[in-house]
Coordinates of C-alpha atoms in Angstrom, one line a residue:
M1 CA 15.3 62.8 -10.2
P2 CA 13.8 61.2 -13.4
Y3 CA 16.6 58.7 -13.1
A4 CA 15.7 57.9 -9.5
R5 CA 11.9 57.6 -10.5
H6 CA 12.8 55.3 -13.6
A7 CA 15.1 52.9 -11.3
A8 CA 12.4 52.6 -8.6
F9 CA 9.7 51.8 -11.3
T10 CA 12.2 49.0 -12.6
L11 CA 12.7 47.7 -9.3
L12 CA 8.8 47.3 -8.7
L13 CA 8.5 45.5 -12.2
M14 CA 11.0 43.1 -11.1
F15 CA 9.3 42.6 -7.8
A16 CA 6.0 42.2 -9.3
F17 CA 7.7 39.6 -11.8
A18 CA 9.4 37.6 -8.8
V19 CA 5.9 37.4 -7.1
C20 CA 4.3 36.1 -10.2
A21 CA 6.9 33.6 -10.8
R22 CA 6.5 32.4 -7.3
A23 CA 2.6 31.8 -7.7
Q24 CA 3.0 29.6 -10.7
E25 CA 1.6 26.2 -10.8
A26 CA 3.1 23.4 -12.8
K27 CA 0.8 21.3 -15.0
G28 CA 1.4 18.3 -17.2
T29 CA 0.5 14.8 -18.1
T30 CA 2.1 11.4 -17.4
Y31 CA 2.4 8.6 -19.9
R32 CA 3.5 5.1 -20.1
K33 CA 6.4 5.0 -22.3
I34 CA 6.2 3.2 -25.8
S35 CA 2.5 2.6 -25.6
N36 CA 1.7 6.3 -24.9
D37 CA -1.1 5.1 -22.5
R38 CA -1.8 7.9 -20.1
L39 CA -0.8 7.0 -16.6
A40 CA -3.0 7.5 -13.5
A41 CA -1.7 7.5 -9.7
V42 CA 1.8 9.0 -10.5
K43 CA 3.2 10.5 -7.5
V44 CA 4.5 14.0 -8.3
T45 CA 7.0 15.6 -5.6
N46 CA 8.5 19.1 -5.7
L47 CA 12.0 18.4 -4.3
K48 CA 12.3 21.9 -3.2
N49 CA 9.2 22.7 -1.4
H50 CA 8.2 19.0 -0.7
I51 CA 4.6 19.4 -2.0
I52 CA 3.1 16.3 -3.2
A53 CA 0.4 15.7 -6.0
I54 CA -1.1 12.7 -7.7
S55 CA -2.1 12.2 -11.3
D56 CA -5.6 11.8 -12.0
E57 CA -7.3 9.2 -14.1
L58 CA -6.3 10.8 -17.3
G59 CA -2.7 11.3 -16.2
N60 CA -3.1 15.0 -15.6
Y61 CA -1.4 16.6 -12.6
T62 CA -1.2 20.2 -11.2
I63 CA 1.5 21.0 -8.4
K64 CA 2.8 24.5 -7.0
A65 CA 6.2 25.1 -8.3
N66 CA 8.9 27.9 -9.3
I67 CA 10.7 27.9 -12.4
G68 CA 13.9 25.9 -11.8
D69 CA 12.3 23.5 -9.3
T70 CA 12.9 19.7 -9.7
L71 CA 9.8 17.5 -9.9
E72 CA 10.3 13.7 -9.2
F73 CA 7.6 11.4 -10.6
T74 CA 7.3 8.0 -9.1
K75 CA 4.8 5.0 -9.4
A76 CA 5.3 1.3 -8.4
D77 CA 6.9 -1.0 -10.9
Y78 CA 8.0 2.4 -13.1
T79 CA 11.6 4.0 -13.1
V80 CA 11.8 7.1 -11.2
Q81 CA 11.8 10.3 -13.6
K82 CA 13.0 13.8 -12.6
Q83 CA 12.5 17.0 -14.7
E84 CA 13.2 20.6 -14.0
Y85 CA 10.1 22.8 -14.3
E86 CA 10.8 25.6 -16.8
G87 CA 7.4 27.3 -16.9
F88 CA 5.4 25.4 -19.3
A89 CA 3.2 22.4 -19.3
M90 CA 5.5 19.1 -18.8
I91 CA 5.0 15.8 -20.7
V92 CA 6.5 13.0 -18.6
Y93 CA 7.0 9.3 -20.0
M94 CA 7.3 6.8 -17.4
Q95 CA 9.6 3.9 -18.1
P96 CA 8.2 0.3 -16.8
G97 CA 10.7 -1.2 -14.6
F98 CA 11.3 -4.7 -13.4
K99 CA 9.6 -6.2 -10.2
L100 CA 11.5 -7.6 -7.7
N101 CA 11.8 -11.2 -8.0
E102 CA 12.9 -11.6 -4.3
V103 CA 9.4 -10.5 -3.3
R104 CA 7.5 -13.0 -5.6
I105 CA 10.0 -15.7 -4.3
T106 CA 9.3 -15.0 -0.6
G107 CA 5.6 -15.0 -1.1
Q108 CA 5.5 -18.2 -3.1
T109 CA 7.7 -20.0 -0.5
K110 CA 5.4 -19.4 2.4
K111 CA 2.5 -20.4 0.2
Q112 CA 4.2 -23.7 -0.8
E113 CA 5.1 -24.3 2.8
L114 CA 1.6 -23.9 4.0
R115 CA 0.4 -26.1 1.0
E116 CA 3.1 -28.9 1.9
I117 CA 1.7 -29.0 5.5
M118 CA -1.8 -29.5 4.3
G119 CA -0.6 -32.2 2.2
Q120 CA 0.7 -34.0 5.3
Y121 CA -2.7 -33.6 6.9
K122 CA -4.4 -35.2 3.7
S123 CA -1.7 -37.9 3.8
Q124 CA -2.9 -39.0 7.1
G125 CA -6.3 -39.3 6.0
T126 CA -8.2 -35.9 6.2
F127 CA -9.6 -34.7 2.9
Y128 CA -11.9 -31.9 3.8
N129 CA -10.0 -29.9 6.3
G130 CA -12.3 -30.8 9.2
K131 CA -15.6 -29.4 7.1
P132 CA -17.1 -32.6 5.6
P133 CA -19.9 -31.8 3.1
V134 CA -23.2 -33.3 3.8
L135 CA -23.0 -35.8 0.9
S136 CA -19.9 -37.3 2.4
F137 CA -21.9 -38.9 5.2
L138 CA -24.1 -40.6 2.5
T139 CA -21.1 -41.7 0.1
N140 CA -18.7 -42.6 2.9
P141 CA -20.1 -42.2 6.4
I142 CA -17.1 -43.3 8.3
T143 CA -14.9 -40.8 6.4
G144 CA -17.7 -38.2 7.2
V145 CA -17.6 -38.9 11.0
Y146 CA -13.8 -39.2 11.2
E147 CA -13.6 -35.6 9.5
L148 CA -16.0 -34.3 12.1
F149 CA -14.8 -35.6 15.2
G150 CA -11.1 -37.0 14.6
K151 CA -8.3 -35.3 16.2
T152 CA -6.3 -35.0 12.9
P153 CA -9.1 -33.3 11.0
N154 CA -9.7 -30.8 13.7
R155 CA -6.0 -29.9 13.6
A156 CA -6.2 -29.6 9.9
K157 CA -9.2 -27.2 10.3
R158 CA -7.3 -25.1 12.7
F159 CA -4.1 -25.1 10.6
A160 CA -6.5 -24.2 7.4
Q161 CA -7.7 -21.2 9.3
F162 CA -4.3 -20.1 10.3
A163 CA -3.0 -20.5 6.9
K164 CA -5.9 -18.4 5.4
R165 CA -4.9 -15.4 7.9
E166 CA -1.2 -15.7 7.3
L167 CA -1.7 -15.6 3.5
E168 CA -4.0 -12.6 3.9
A169 CA -1.5 -10.8 6.3
T170 CA 1.3 -11.5 3.6
E171 CA -0.6 -9.9 1.0
V172 CA -1.5 -6.7 3.1
D173 CA 2.3 -6.4 4.2
R174 CA 3.2 -6.8 0.5
R175 CA 1.1 -3.6 -0.7
Y176 CA 1.0 -1.6 2.7
N177 CA 4.6 -1.3 3.4
S178 CA 7.0 1.4 5.1
A179 CA 8.3 2.4 2.0
L180 CA 5.1 3.4 0.5
V181 CA 3.9 5.1 3.9
M182 CA 7.2 7.1 3.8
K183 CA 6.6 8.2 0.2
V184 CA 2.9 9.3 0.8
T185 CA 3.4 11.0 4.3
G186 CA 6.9 12.5 3.9
L187 CA 8.0 10.6 7.1
T188 CA 11.7 9.7 7.5
D189 CA 11.8 8.4 11.1
S190 CA 11.3 4.7 10.9
A191 CA 10.1 4.6 14.5
E192 CA 7.3 7.2 13.5
V193 CA 6.4 5.3 10.5
A194 CA 6.1 1.8 12.5
K195 CA 3.9 3.8 15.1
F196 CA 1.5 5.0 12.3
M197 CA 1.3 1.5 10.5
A198 CA 0.5 0.1 14.0
Y199 CA -2.3 2.9 14.6
W200 CA -3.9 2.2 11.1
R201 CA -3.7 -0.9 8.8
P202 CA -6.0 -1.6 6.0
S203 CA -7.8 -4.9 6.0
Y204 CA -7.4 -7.6 3.4
E205 CA -11.0 -7.1 2.4
D206 CA -10.2 -3.5 1.6
L207 CA -7.1 -4.1 -0.6
K208 CA -9.1 -6.6 -2.5
I209 CA -11.2 -3.7 -4.0
W210 CA -8.6 -0.9 -3.6
A211 CA -6.1 0.1 -6.5
D212 CA -2.7 1.7 -5.6
Y213 CA -4.2 5.2 -6.1
D214 CA -7.1 4.3 -3.5
L215 CA -4.5 2.9 -0.9
M216 CA -2.5 6.1 -1.3
K217 CA -5.5 8.2 -0.7
R218 CA -6.6 6.3 2.4
I219 CA -2.9 6.6 3.8
R220 CA -2.9 10.3 3.4
T221 CA -6.4 10.7 5.0
N222 CA -5.4 8.6 7.9
Y223 CA -2.2 10.1 8.4
N224 CA -3.6 13.5 8.5
Y225 CA -6.2 12.3 11.2
Y226 CA -3.2 10.6 13.0
R227 CA -1.4 13.6 13.3
R228 CA -4.1 15.5 14.9
N229 CA -5.5 12.8 17.1
G230 CA -2.8 10.1 17.3
D231 CA -1.9 11.0 21.0
K232 CA -5.6 11.1 22.1
Y233 CA -6.8 7.9 20.6
Q234 CA -4.4 5.0 21.0
P235 CA -5.6 1.8 19.3
L236 CA -7.2 -0.7 21.7
P237 CA -4.9 -4.1 22.0
Q238 CA -6.6 -7.1 20.3
L239 CA -7.7 -9.6 22.6
T240 CA -8.3 -13.5 22.0
A241 CA -11.2 -15.0 23.7
P242 CA -10.3 -18.3 25.7
E243 CA -11.8 -21.6 24.5
S244 CA -13.9 -21.8 27.7
L245 CA -15.8 -18.6 26.6
G246 CA -16.2 -20.0 23.0
G247 CA -13.5 -18.3 21.5
P248 CA -10.5 -19.8 19.4
G249 CA -8.0 -19.6 22.2
P250 CA -4.3 -19.5 21.5
I251 CA -3.4 -21.4 18.3
K252 CA -0.3 -23.4 18.3
I253 CA 0.3 -25.1 14.9
K254 CA 2.6 -28.0 14.6
K255 CA 3.6 -29.9 11.6
P256 CA 1.7 -33.4 11.8

């Protein structure tokens, strides 16, 4: 009988220990390797329970984990790190990686192409993209009138507006991409990712003032709202007013 009581007590202790082990929170700090600067906005993922956390401005993070769980640490332009949680605070050093030259080259090619077309407009005698300054009418009235009413300057003005929108859209696409959305939301279906990205898209003006950490927070917030209301509130189609109503109308750009 005493033996049975002792065995039951031992099992109770083991069960209590297991419960405590499951309730642990892994804490730690992320650093930039070599410089030892603390690293903010590092995404920490528990690969077993799929819980995600983000390191704060001081590089500190807290995430639910059991002993033996593998934690993955990711941040743009840094090498992915994986460490096994052993029950105590973890110090993680993130190794800076190399940026993809292909991305830079693609963006630069588009910018160069747009500049080349604008250069062709200027070679045809337009110097102010269809928006002559007031002083141009005093210094060179013929050029000022031509810039204001000429066919080529008007085409140049429309192209300049198109080029601005195109470059801004390229910058948004560079930062707000499907890979980032998948990491933040946990989505794996590319069709569902595309659907969410069509539902919510940050503006160029927003991204000018948002750091990567801010963008990830906005993605998470809007995705949670999308999961609750995405089927109820579909985004309205974007309409372009025709020229007869004062709108820009359809823009067709051709090289001069």
